[in-house]
């Protein structure tokens, strides 16, 4: 009965890590005992590659268990404890981002920034229209643009196909980028993690190119990028 909890780093209490079959999928076994989530559910993974990645995190621990070095385990626990049986709510939260999607709000100047936004964002909007029939309004400034419910419904349907394991990183990536459309494009293999990151930070990169970087802001950005990369890796392993 091994639990993953947000407690001070405990000493490593196991020697052998292995993967074994269970009722809910592939279980991570520490000296033969299954790892459990903070809500006491068995940590069972649906894909071999993901199970191997999670097992590797446990195997890599030294004298102490350091949860911050276990991003795959963290996301698997979140999926099981917080997203499972809440899939519809999670999809609605993602769709709420689409209703005010980053890609729809454009700068009216300077010219270089507006051009960069078009370069990164217009192909994604065109793809969403062609692939799902979801047409989104765009406009300059920050005034709210009321998107067609039919278009939001298409995005809802596109995310409805995903189970709780996939929705976990997709939801987090949406909050990190501010764009459900970028994340949908990533989930369909249209954009990789570097591309959605660049698209989500067009404005910020423009400001940095003009005024330079701020140390604290850079640290926050680095941490957020690490989170997005972990989400992308989790999703890739889940589908491998």
JSON list of C-alpha atoms in Angstrom, two decimals:
[
{"chain": "A", "resi": 1, "resn": "UNK", "atom": "CA", "xyz": [0.00, 0.00, 0.00]},
{"chain": "A", "resi": 2, "resn": "UNK", "atom": "CA", "xyz": [2.47, 2.66, -1.23]},
{"chain": "A", "resi": 3, "resn": "UNK", "atom": "CA", "xyz": [1.09, 6.20, -1.34]},
{"chain": "A", "resi": 4, "resn": "UNK", "atom": "CA", "xyz": [2.34, 9.22, -3.33]},
{"chain": "A", "resi": 5, "resn": "UNK", "atom": "CA", "xyz": [1.83, 12.24, -1.06]},
{"chain": "A", "resi": 6, "resn": "UNK", "atom": "CA", "xyz": [3.01, 15.85, -0.92]},
{"chain": "A", "resi": 7, "resn": "UNK", "atom": "CA", "xyz": [5.05, 15.40, 2.24]},
{"chain": "A", "resi": 8, "resn": "UNK", "atom": "CA", "xyz": [8.66, 16.23, 3.12]},
{"chain": "A", "resi": 9, "resn": "UNK", "atom": "CA", "xyz": [11.01, 14.07, 1.08]},
{"chain": "A", "resi": 10, "resn": "UNK", "atom": "CA", "xyz": [10.97, 10.62, 2.70]},
{"chain": "A", "resi": 11, "resn": "UNK", "atom": "CA", "xyz": [13.84, 8.21, 2.64]},
{"chain": "A", "resi": 12, "resn": "UNK", "atom": "CA", "xyz": [13.80, 5.66, -0.10]},
{"chain": "A", "resi": 13, "resn": "UNK", "atom": "CA", "xyz": [12.09, 2.62, 1.42]},
{"chain": "A", "resi": 14, "resn": "UNK", "atom": "CA", "xyz": [12.30, 0.14, -1.46]},
{"chain": "A", "resi": 15, "resn": "UNK", "atom": "CA", "xyz": [14.95, -1.61, -3.52]},
{"chain": "A", "resi": 16, "resn": "UNK", "atom": "CA", "xyz": [13.34, -3.13, -6.60]},
{"chain": "A", "resi": 17, "resn": "UNK", "atom": "CA", "xyz": [11.03, -1.36, -9.06]},
{"chain": "A", "resi": 18, "resn": "UNK", "atom": "CA", "xyz": [9.13, -3.34, -11.63]},
{"chain": "A", "resi": 19, "resn": "UNK", "atom": "CA", "xyz": [5.99, -3.23, -13.73]},
{"chain": "A", "resi": 20, "resn": "UNK", "atom": "CA", "xyz": [3.24, -5.80, -13.31]},
{"chain": "A", "resi": 21, "resn": "UNK", "atom": "CA", "xyz": [-0.20, -6.37, -14.82]},
{"chain": "A", "resi": 22, "resn": "UNK", "atom": "CA", "xyz": [-3.24, -5.38, -12.78]},
{"chain": "A", "resi": 23, "resn": "UNK", "atom": "CA", "xyz": [-6.98, -4.99, -13.18]},
{"chain": "A", "resi": 24, "resn": "UNK", "atom": "CA", "xyz": [-6.69, -1.32, -14.12]},
{"chain": "A", "resi": 25, "resn": "UNK", "atom": "CA", "xyz": [-3.61, -1.57, -16.31]},
{"chain": "A", "resi": 26, "resn": "UNK", "atom": "CA", "xyz": [0.14, -1.80, -15.74]},
{"chain": "A", "resi": 27, "resn": "UNK", "atom": "CA", "xyz": [1.01, -1.26, -12.09]},
{"chain": "A", "resi": 28, "resn": "UNK", "atom": "CA", "xyz": [4.23, 0.17, -10.67]},
{"chain": "A", "resi": 29, "resn": "UNK", "atom": "CA", "xyz": [5.47, -2.25, -7.99]},
{"chain": "A", "resi": 30, "resn": "UNK", "atom": "CA", "xyz": [7.97, -1.32, -5.29]},
{"chain": "A", "resi": 31, "resn": "UNK", "atom": "CA", "xyz": [9.36, -4.51, -3.77]},
{"chain": "A", "resi": 32, "resn": "UNK", "atom": "CA", "xyz": [6.22, -6.17, -5.09]},
{"chain": "A", "resi": 33, "resn": "UNK", "atom": "CA", "xyz": [3.76, -3.67, -3.60]},
{"chain": "A", "resi": 34, "resn": "UNK", "atom": "CA", "xyz": [1.72, -1.36, -5.85]},
{"chain": "A", "resi": 35, "resn": "UNK", "atom": "CA", "xyz": [2.21, 2.38, -5.72]},
{"chain": "A", "resi": 36, "resn": "UNK", "atom": "CA", "xyz": [-0.96, 4.21, -4.73]},
{"chain": "A", "resi": 37, "resn": "UNK", "atom": "CA", "xyz": [-2.06, 7.74, -5.49]},
{"chain": "A", "resi": 38, "resn": "UNK", "atom": "CA", "xyz": [-2.77, 10.38, -2.82]},
{"chain": "A", "resi": 39, "resn": "UNK", "atom": "CA", "xyz": [-6.43, 9.29, -2.96]},
{"chain": "A", "resi": 40, "resn": "UNK", "atom": "CA", "xyz": [-5.33, 5.67, -2.36]},
{"chain": "A", "resi": 41, "resn": "UNK", "atom": "CA", "xyz": [-6.09, 4.41, -5.88]},
{"chain": "A", "resi": 42, "resn": "UNK", "atom": "CA", "xyz": [-3.68, 1.95, -7.44]},
{"chain": "A", "resi": 43, "resn": "UNK", "atom": "CA", "xyz": [-1.32, 3.73, -9.83]},
{"chain": "A", "resi": 44, "resn": "UNK", "atom": "CA", "xyz": [-2.10, 1.76, -12.98]},
{"chain": "A", "resi": 45, "resn": "UNK", "atom": "CA", "xyz": [-1.05, 2.97, -16.42]},
{"chain": "A", "resi": 46, "resn": "UNK", "atom": "CA", "xyz": [-2.77, 2.17, -19.74]},
{"chain": "A", "resi": 47, "resn": "UNK", "atom": "CA", "xyz": [0.35, 2.19, -21.94]},
{"chain": "A", "resi": 48, "resn": "UNK", "atom": "CA", "xyz": [3.62, 0.30, -21.67]},
{"chain": "A", "resi": 49, "resn": "UNK", "atom": "CA", "xyz": [5.83, 3.23, -22.63]},
{"chain": "A", "resi": 50, "resn": "UNK", "atom": "CA", "xyz": [4.21, 5.44, -19.99]},
{"chain": "A", "resi": 51, "resn": "UNK", "atom": "CA", "xyz": [4.49, 2.73, -17.35]},
{"chain": "A", "resi": 52, "resn": "UNK", "atom": "CA", "xyz": [8.18, 2.37, -18.17]},
{"chain": "A", "resi": 53, "resn": "UNK", "atom": "CA", "xyz": [8.65, 6.14, -17.86]},
{"chain": "A", "resi": 54, "resn": "UNK", "atom": "CA", "xyz": [6.95, 6.25, -14.46]},
{"chain": "A", "resi": 55, "resn": "UNK", "atom": "CA", "xyz": [8.87, 3.21, -13.24]},
{"chain": "A", "resi": 56, "resn": "UNK", "atom": "CA", "xyz": [12.12, 4.85, -14.34]},
{"chain": "A", "resi": 57, "resn": "UNK", "atom": "CA", "xyz": [11.32, 7.88, -12.17]},
{"chain": "A", "resi": 58, "resn": "UNK", "atom": "CA", "xyz": [10.93, 5.68, -9.11]},
{"chain": "A", "resi": 59, "resn": "UNK", "atom": "CA", "xyz": [14.03, 3.70, -9.95]},
{"chain": "A", "resi": 60, "resn": "UNK", "atom": "CA", "xyz": [16.09, 6.90, -10.36]},
{"chain": "A", "resi": 61, "resn": "UNK", "atom": "CA", "xyz": [15.41, 8.11, -6.81]},
{"chain": "A", "resi": 62, "resn": "UNK", "atom": "CA", "xyz": [18.41, 8.24, -4.50]},
{"chain": "A", "resi": 63, "resn": "UNK", "atom": "CA", "xyz": [18.44, 8.07, -0.73]},
{"chain": "A", "resi": 64, "resn": "UNK", "atom": "CA", "xyz": [15.37, 10.29, -0.62]},
{"chain": "A", "resi": 65, "resn": "UNK", "atom": "CA", "xyz": [12.26, 10.42, -2.79]},
{"chain": "A", "resi": 66, "resn": "UNK", "atom": "CA", "xyz": [12.07, 13.82, -4.51]},
{"chain": "A", "resi": 67, "resn": "UNK", "atom": "CA", "xyz": [8.57, 14.34, -5.98]},
{"chain": "A", "resi": 68, "resn": "UNK", "atom": "CA", "xyz": [9.68, 17.31, -8.10]},
{"chain": "A", "resi": 69, "resn": "UNK", "atom": "CA", "xyz": [11.85, 14.91, -10.14]},
{"chain": "A", "resi": 70, "resn": "UNK", "atom": "CA", "xyz": [8.82, 12.73, -10.97]},
{"chain": "A", "resi": 71, "resn": "UNK", "atom": "CA", "xyz": [6.65, 14.71, -13.42]},
{"chain": "A", "resi": 72, "resn": "UNK", "atom": "CA", "xyz": [5.18, 11.63, -15.08]},
{"chain": "A", "resi": 73, "resn": "UNK", "atom": "CA", "xyz": [4.13, 10.16, -11.74]},
{"chain": "A", "resi": 74, "resn": "UNK", "atom": "CA", "xyz": [2.58, 13.49, -10.78]},
{"chain": "A", "resi": 75, "resn": "UNK", "atom": "CA", "xyz": [0.50, 13.63, -13.95]},
{"chain": "A", "resi": 76, "resn": "UNK", "atom": "CA", "xyz": [-0.58, 10.01, -13.69]},
{"chain": "A", "resi": 77, "resn": "UNK", "atom": "CA", "xyz": [-1.79, 10.59, -10.13]},
{"chain": "A", "resi": 78, "resn": "UNK", "atom": "CA", "xyz": [-3.62, 13.74, -11.20]},
{"chain": "A", "resi": 79, "resn": "UNK", "atom": "CA", "xyz": [-5.32, 11.86, -14.03]},
{"chain": "A", "resi": 80, "resn": "UNK", "atom": "CA", "xyz": [-6.54, 9.11, -11.72]},
{"chain": "A", "resi": 81, "resn": "UNK", "atom": "CA", "xyz": [-7.49, 11.21, -8.70]},
{"chain": "A", "resi": 82, "resn": "UNK", "atom": "CA", "xyz": [-8.67, 14.50, -10.21]},
{"chain": "A", "resi": 83, "resn": "UNK", "atom": "CA", "xyz": [-9.66, 13.99, -13.85]},
{"chain": "A", "resi": 84, "resn": "UNK", "atom": "CA", "xyz": [-11.18, 10.51, -13.92]},
{"chain": "A", "resi": 85, "resn": "UNK", "atom": "CA", "xyz": [-14.99, 10.73, -13.74]},
{"chain": "A", "resi": 86, "resn": "UNK", "atom": "CA", "xyz": [-14.70, 14.49, -14.30]},
{"chain": "A", "resi": 87, "resn": "UNK", "atom": "CA", "xyz": [-13.92, 14.30, -18.00]},
{"chain": "A", "resi": 88, "resn": "UNK", "atom": "CA", "xyz": [-16.90, 16.40, -19.10]},
{"chain": "A", "resi": 89, "resn": "UNK", "atom": "CA", "xyz": [-16.01, 19.21, -16.69]},
{"chain": "A", "resi": 90, "resn": "UNK", "atom": "CA", "xyz": [-12.39, 19.20, -17.84]},
{"chain": "A", "resi": 91, "resn": "UNK", "atom": "CA", "xyz": [-13.50, 19.40, -21.48]},
{"chain": "A", "resi": 92, "resn": "UNK", "atom": "CA", "xyz": [-15.77, 22.33, -20.63]},
{"chain": "A", "resi": 93, "resn": "UNK", "atom": "CA", "xyz": [-12.85, 24.12, -18.97]},
{"chain": "A", "resi": 94, "resn": "UNK", "atom": "CA", "xyz": [-10.78, 23.63, -22.13]},
{"chain": "A", "resi": 95, "resn": "UNK", "atom": "CA", "xyz": [-13.64, 24.88, -24.31]},
{"chain": "A", "resi": 96, "resn": "UNK", "atom": "CA", "xyz": [-13.89, 27.98, -22.10]},
{"chain": "A", "resi": 97, "resn": "UNK", "atom": "CA", "xyz": [-10.39, 28.86, -23.27]},
{"chain": "A", "resi": 98, "resn": "UNK", "atom": "CA", "xyz": [-11.48, 28.41, -26.89]},
{"chain": "A", "resi": 99, "resn": "UNK", "atom": "CA", "xyz": [-14.27, 30.92, -26.26]},
{"chain": "A", "resi": 100, "resn": "UNK", "atom": "CA", "xyz": [-11.61, 33.59, -25.64]},
{"chain": "A", "resi": 101, "resn": "UNK", "atom": "CA", "xyz": [-8.70, 31.94, -27.37]},
{"chain": "A", "resi": 102, "resn": "UNK", "atom": "CA", "xyz": [-5.33, 33.70, -27.48]},
{"chain": "A", "resi": 103, "resn": "UNK", "atom": "CA", "xyz": [-5.19, 33.33, -31.26]},
{"chain": "A", "resi": 104, "resn": "UNK", "atom": "CA", "xyz": [-8.24, 35.50, -31.77]},
{"chain": "A", "resi": 105, "resn": "UNK", "atom": "CA", "xyz": [-6.97, 38.68, -30.11]},
{"chain": "A", "resi": 106, "resn": "UNK", "atom": "CA", "xyz": [-4.59, 40.59, -32.34]},
{"chain": "A", "resi": 107, "resn": "UNK", "atom": "CA", "xyz": [-2.33, 43.58, -31.92]},
{"chain": "A", "resi": 108, "resn": "UNK", "atom": "CA", "xyz": [-3.02, 46.55, -34.19]},
{"chain": "A", "resi": 109, "resn": "UNK", "atom": "CA", "xyz": [0.65, 47.49, -34.01]},
{"chain": "A", "resi": 110, "resn": "UNK", "atom": "CA", "xyz": [3.55, 47.62, -34.22]},
{"chain": "A", "resi": 111, "resn": "UNK", "atom": "CA", "xyz": [3.62, 46.06, -37.66]},
{"chain": "A", "resi": 112, "resn": "UNK", "atom": "CA", "xyz": [6.27, 43.46, -36.82]},
{"chain": "A", "resi": 113, "resn": "UNK", "atom": "CA", "xyz": [4.27, 42.09, -33.90]},
{"chain": "A", "resi": 114, "resn": "UNK", "atom": "CA", "xyz": [1.08, 41.90, -35.92]},
{"chain": "A", "resi": 115, "resn": "UNK", "atom": "CA", "xyz": [2.93, 40.04, -38.67]},
{"chain": "A", "resi": 116, "resn": "UNK", "atom": "CA", "xyz": [4.42, 37.58, -36.17]},
{"chain": "A", "resi": 117, "resn": "UNK", "atom": "CA", "xyz": [0.98, 36.86, -34.76]},
{"chain": "A", "resi": 118, "resn": "UNK", "atom": "CA", "xyz": [-0.37, 36.18, -38.23]},
{"chain": "A", "resi": 119, "resn": "UNK", "atom": "CA", "xyz": [2.55, 33.90, -39.07]},
{"chain": "A", "resi": 120, "resn": "UNK", "atom": "CA", "xyz": [2.10, 31.74, -35.97]},
{"chain": "A", "resi": 121, "resn": "UNK", "atom": "CA", "xyz": [-1.66, 31.90, -35.50]},
{"chain": "A", "resi": 122, "resn": "UNK", "atom": "CA", "xyz": [-3.39, 32.09, -38.88]},
{"chain": "A", "resi": 123, "resn": "UNK", "atom": "CA", "xyz": [-2.38, 28.57, -40.02]},
{"chain": "A", "resi": 124, "resn": "UNK", "atom": "CA", "xyz": [-3.84, 27.09, -36.82]},
{"chain": "A", "resi": 125, "resn": "UNK", "atom": "CA", "xyz": [-7.14, 28.91, -37.27]},
{"chain": "A", "resi": 126, "resn": "UNK", "atom": "CA", "xyz": [-7.27, 27.81, -40.91]},
{"chain": "A", "resi": 127, "resn": "UNK", "atom": "CA", "xyz": [-6.58, 24.21, -39.88]},
{"chain": "A", "resi": 128, "resn": "UNK", "atom": "CA", "xyz": [-9.32, 24.26, -37.22]},
{"chain": "A", "resi": 129, "resn": "UNK", "atom": "CA", "xyz": [-11.75, 25.51, -39.83]},
{"chain": "A", "resi": 130, "resn": "UNK", "atom": "CA", "xyz": [-10.79, 22.94, -42.43]},
{"chain": "A", "resi": 131, "resn": "UNK", "atom": "CA", "xyz": [-10.48, 19.99, -40.04]},
{"chain": "A", "resi": 132, "resn": "UNK", "atom": "CA", "xyz": [-13.43, 20.59, -37.73]},
{"chain": "A", "resi": 133, "resn": "UNK", "atom": "CA", "xyz": [-15.55, 23.28, -39.37]},
{"chain": "A", "resi": 134, "resn": "UNK", "atom": "CA", "xyz": [-14.76, 25.57, -36.45]},
{"chain": "A", "resi": 135, "resn": "UNK", "atom": "CA", "xyz": [-14.55, 29.16, -37.66]},
{"chain": "A", "resi": 136, "resn": "UNK", "atom": "CA", "xyz": [-13.28, 31.71, -35.16]},
{"chain": "A", "resi": 137, "resn": "UNK", "atom": "CA", "xyz": [-13.57, 35.48, -35.25]},
{"chain": "A", "resi": 138, "resn": "UNK", "atom": "CA", "xyz": [-10.44, 37.56, -34.79]},
{"chain": "A", "resi": 139, "resn": "UNK", "atom": "CA", "xyz": [-10.08, 41.22, -33.91]},
{"chain": "A", "resi": 140, "resn": "UNK", "atom": "CA", "xyz": [-7.65, 43.85, -32.72]},
{"chain": "A", "resi": 141, "resn": "UNK", "atom": "CA", "xyz": [-7.55, 44.74, -29.06]},
{"chain": "A", "resi": 142, "resn": "UNK", "atom": "CA", "xyz": [-8.87, 43.02, -25.95]},
{"chain": "A", "resi": 143, "resn": "UNK", "atom": "CA", "xyz": [-12.63, 43.57, -26.33]},
{"chain": "A", "resi": 144, "resn": "UNK", "atom": "CA", "xyz": [-14.45, 40.27, -26.00]},
{"chain": "A", "resi": 145, "resn": "UNK", "atom": "CA", "xyz": [-15.28, 38.48, -29.24]},
{"chain": "A", "resi": 146, "resn": "UNK", "atom": "CA", "xyz": [-18.39, 36.31, -29.00]},
{"chain": "A", "resi": 147, "resn": "UNK", "atom": "CA", "xyz": [-17.55, 33.12, -30.87]},
{"chain": "A", "resi": 148, "resn": "UNK", "atom": "CA", "xyz": [-20.22, 31.07, -32.63]},
{"chain": "A", "resi": 149, "resn": "UNK", "atom": "CA", "xyz": [-21.62, 28.34, -30.39]},
{"chain": "A", "resi": 150, "resn": "UNK", "atom": "CA", "xyz": [-21.43, 25.99, -33.37]},
{"chain": "A", "resi": 151, "resn": "UNK", "atom": "CA", "xyz": [-17.67, 26.50, -33.55]},
{"chain": "A", "resi": 152, "resn": "UNK", "atom": "CA", "xyz": [-17.25, 25.97, -29.82]},
{"chain": "A", "resi": 153, "resn": "UNK", "atom": "CA", "xyz": [-19.35, 22.84, -30.15]},
{"chain": "A", "resi": 154, "resn": "UNK", "atom": "CA", "xyz": [-16.94, 21.50, -32.76]},
{"chain": "A", "resi": 155, "resn": "UNK", "atom": "CA", "xyz": [-14.02, 22.05, -30.39]},
{"chain": "A", "resi": 156, "resn": "UNK", "atom": "CA", "xyz": [-15.96, 20.39, -27.58]},
{"chain": "A", "resi": 157, "resn": "UNK", "atom": "CA", "xyz": [-16.56, 17.35, -29.77]},
{"chain": "A", "resi": 158, "resn": "UNK", "atom": "CA", "xyz": [-12.88, 17.26, -30.76]},
{"chain": "A", "resi": 159, "resn": "UNK", "atom": "CA", "xyz": [-11.79, 17.03, -27.12]},
{"chain": "A", "resi": 160, "resn": "UNK", "atom": "CA", "xyz": [-14.61, 14.68, -26.09]},
{"chain": "A", "resi": 161, "resn": "UNK", "atom": "CA", "xyz": [-12.81, 11.77, -27.75]},
{"chain": "A", "resi": 162, "resn": "UNK", "atom": "CA", "xyz": [-10.02, 11.85, -25.17]},
{"chain": "A", "resi": 163, "resn": "UNK", "atom": "CA", "xyz": [-9.97, 9.85, -21.97]},
{"chain": "A", "resi": 164, "resn": "UNK", "atom": "CA", "xyz": [-8.88, 11.10, -18.57]},
{"chain": "A", "resi": 165, "resn": "UNK", "atom": "CA", "xyz": [-5.21, 10.24, -19.07]},
{"chain": "A", "resi": 166, "resn": "UNK", "atom": "CA", "xyz": [-4.99, 12.30, -22.26]},
{"chain": "A", "resi": 167, "resn": "UNK", "atom": "CA", "xyz": [-7.15, 15.14, -20.94]},
{"chain": "A", "resi": 168, "resn": "UNK", "atom": "CA", "xyz": [-4.77, 15.66, -18.01]},
{"chain": "A", "resi": 169, "resn": "UNK", "atom": "CA", "xyz": [-1.82, 17.03, -20.04]},
{"chain": "A", "resi": 170, "resn": "UNK", "atom": "CA", "xyz": [-4.11, 18.64, -22.62]},
{"chain": "A", "resi": 171, "resn": "UNK", "atom": "CA", "xyz": [-5.87, 20.64, -19.93]},
{"chain": "A", "resi": 172, "resn": "UNK", "atom": "CA", "xyz": [-2.60, 21.79, -18.35]},
{"chain": "A", "resi": 173, "resn": "UNK", "atom": "CA", "xyz": [-1.13, 22.72, -21.73]},
{"chain": "A", "resi": 174, "resn": "UNK", "atom": "CA", "xyz": [-4.23, 24.80, -22.44]},
{"chain": "A", "resi": 175, "resn": "UNK", "atom": "CA", "xyz": [-3.80, 26.77, -19.22]},
{"chain": "A", "resi": 176, "resn": "UNK", "atom": "CA", "xyz": [-0.10, 27.24, -19.93]},
{"chain": "A", "resi": 177, "resn": "UNK", "atom": "CA", "xyz": [-0.61, 28.53, -23.47]},
{"chain": "A", "resi": 178, "resn": "UNK", "atom": "CA", "xyz": [-3.97, 30.24, -23.14]},
{"chain": "A", "resi": 179, "resn": "UNK", "atom": "CA", "xyz": [-5.11, 28.51, -26.30]},
{"chain": "A", "resi": 180, "resn": "UNK", "atom": "CA", "xyz": [-7.29, 25.44, -26.73]},
{"chain": "A", "resi": 181, "resn": "UNK", "atom": "CA", "xyz": [-6.71, 25.67, -30.48]},
{"chain": "A", "resi": 182, "resn": "UNK", "atom": "CA", "xyz": [-2.93, 25.39, -30.20]},
{"chain": "A", "resi": 183, "resn": "UNK", "atom": "CA", "xyz": [-3.29, 22.40, -27.90]},
{"chain": "A", "resi": 184, "resn": "UNK", "atom": "CA", "xyz": [-5.80, 20.74, -30.21]},
{"chain": "A", "resi": 185, "resn": "UNK", "atom": "CA", "xyz": [-3.34, 21.17, -33.08]},
{"chain": "A", "resi": 186, "resn": "UNK", "atom": "CA", "xyz": [-0.63, 19.59, -30.93]},
{"chain": "A", "resi": 187, "resn": "UNK", "atom": "CA", "xyz": [-2.87, 16.66, -29.98]},
{"chain": "A", "resi": 188, "resn": "UNK", "atom": "CA", "xyz": [-3.39, 15.96, -33.69]},
{"chain": "A", "resi": 189, "resn": "UNK", "atom": "CA", "xyz": [0.31, 16.15, -34.50]},
{"chain": "A", "resi": 190, "resn": "UNK", "atom": "CA", "xyz": [0.06, 19.42, -36.39]},
{"chain": "A", "resi": 191, "resn": "UNK", "atom": "CA", "xyz": [2.39, 21.32, -34.05]},
{"chain": "A", "resi": 192, "resn": "UNK", "atom": "CA", "xyz": [5.14, 20.07, -31.76]},
{"chain": "A", "resi": 193, "resn": "UNK", "atom": "CA", "xyz": [5.85, 21.39, -28.27]},
{"chain": "A", "resi": 194, "resn": "UNK", "atom": "CA", "xyz": [8.39, 23.95, -29.54]},
{"chain": "A", "resi": 195, "resn": "UNK", "atom": "CA", "xyz": [5.89, 25.30, -32.05]},
{"chain": "A", "resi": 196, "resn": "UNK", "atom": "CA", "xyz": [2.99, 25.71, -29.66]},
{"chain": "A", "resi": 197, "resn": "UNK", "atom": "CA", "xyz": [5.31, 27.32, -27.11]},
{"chain": "A", "resi": 198, "resn": "UNK", "atom": "CA", "xyz": [6.56, 29.81, -29.69]},
{"chain": "A", "resi": 199, "resn": "UNK", "atom": "CA", "xyz": [3.02, 30.54, -30.86]},
{"chain": "A", "resi": 200, "resn": "UNK", "atom": "CA", "xyz": [1.82, 31.10, -27.30]},
{"chain": "A", "resi": 201, "resn": "UNK", "atom": "CA", "xyz": [4.64, 33.53, -26.57]},
{"chain": "A", "resi": 202, "resn": "UNK", "atom": "CA", "xyz": [4.69, 35.69, -29.68]},
{"chain": "A", "resi": 203, "resn": "UNK", "atom": "CA", "xyz": [3.86, 38.84, -27.71]},
{"chain": "A", "resi": 204, "resn": "UNK", "atom": "CA", "xyz": [6.29, 38.07, -24.90]},
{"chain": "A", "resi": 205, "resn": "UNK", "atom": "CA", "xyz": [9.11, 37.24, -27.32]},
{"chain": "A", "resi": 206, "resn": "UNK", "atom": "CA", "xyz": [8.46, 40.49, -29.15]},
{"chain": "A", "resi": 207, "resn": "UNK", "atom": "CA", "xyz": [8.81, 42.45, -25.92]},
{"chain": "A", "resi": 208, "resn": "UNK", "atom": "CA", "xyz": [12.00, 40.59, -25.00]},
{"chain": "A", "resi": 209, "resn": "UNK", "atom": "CA", "xyz": [13.49, 41.34, -28.40]},
{"chain": "A", "resi": 210, "resn": "UNK", "atom": "CA", "xyz": [12.90, 45.04, -27.76]},
{"chain": "A", "resi": 211, "resn": "UNK", "atom": "CA", "xyz": [13.54, 45.45, -24.05]},
{"chain": "A", "resi": 212, "resn": "UNK", "atom": "CA", "xyz": [15.54, 42.43, -22.98]},
{"chain": "A", "resi": 213, "resn": "UNK", "atom": "CA", "xyz": [14.78, 39.77, -20.37]},
{"chain": "A", "resi": 214, "resn": "UNK", "atom": "CA", "xyz": [13.87, 40.15, -16.72]},
{"chain": "A", "resi": 215, "resn": "UNK", "atom": "CA", "xyz": [15.49, 37.64, -14.37]},
{"chain": "A", "resi": 216, "resn": "UNK", "atom": "CA", "xyz": [12.38, 36.73, -12.38]},
{"chain": "A", "resi": 217, "resn": "UNK", "atom": "CA", "xyz": [10.22, 36.55, -15.48]},
{"chain": "A", "resi": 218, "resn": "UNK", "atom": "CA", "xyz": [12.78, 34.30, -17.16]},
{"chain": "A", "resi": 219, "resn": "UNK", "atom": "CA", "xyz": [12.77, 31.93, -14.18]},
{"chain": "A", "resi": 220, "resn": "UNK", "atom": "CA", "xyz": [8.97, 31.71, -14.27]},
{"chain": "A", "resi": 221, "resn": "UNK", "atom": "CA", "xyz": [9.04, 31.15, -18.00]},
{"chain": "A", "resi": 222, "resn": "UNK", "atom": "CA", "xyz": [11.63, 28.37, -17.65]},
{"chain": "A", "resi": 223, "resn": "UNK", "atom": "CA", "xyz": [9.49, 26.62, -15.05]},
{"chain": "A", "resi": 224, "resn": "UNK", "atom": "CA", "xyz": [6.39, 26.88, -17.24]},
{"chain": "A", "resi": 225, "resn": "UNK", "atom": "CA", "xyz": [8.28, 25.53, -20.22]},
{"chain": "A", "resi": 226, "resn": "UNK", "atom": "CA", "xyz": [9.42, 22.55, -18.17]},
{"chain": "A", "resi": 227, "resn": "UNK", "atom": "CA", "xyz": [5.79, 21.87, -17.27]},
{"chain": "A", "resi": 228, "resn": "UNK", "atom": "CA", "xyz": [4.70, 22.02, -20.89]},
{"chain": "A", "resi": 229, "resn": "UNK", "atom": "CA", "xyz": [7.52, 19.71, -21.98]},
{"chain": "A", "resi": 230, "resn": "UNK", "atom": "CA", "xyz": [6.52, 17.22, -19.28]},
{"chain": "A", "resi": 231, "resn": "UNK", "atom": "CA", "xyz": [2.92, 17.35, -20.49]},
{"chain": "A", "resi": 232, "resn": "UNK", "atom": "CA", "xyz": [4.01, 16.73, -24.07]},
{"chain": "A", "resi": 233, "resn": "UNK", "atom": "CA", "xyz": [6.20, 13.81, -23.02]},
{"chain": "A", "resi": 234, "resn": "UNK", "atom": "CA", "xyz": [3.38, 12.30, -20.95]},
{"chain": "A", "resi": 235, "resn": "UNK", "atom": "CA", "xyz": [1.06, 12.49, -23.96]},
{"chain": "A", "resi": 236, "resn": "UNK", "atom": "CA", "xyz": [3.65, 11.00, -26.31]},
{"chain": "A", "resi": 237, "resn": "UNK", "atom": "CA", "xyz": [4.38, 8.08, -23.99]},
{"chain": "A", "resi": 238, "resn": "UNK", "atom": "CA", "xyz": [0.68, 7.49, -23.50]},
{"chain": "A", "resi": 239, "resn": "UNK", "atom": "CA", "xyz": [0.25, 7.11, -27.26]},
{"chain": "A", "resi": 240, "resn": "UNK", "atom": "CA", "xyz": [3.45, 5.19, -27.98]}
]
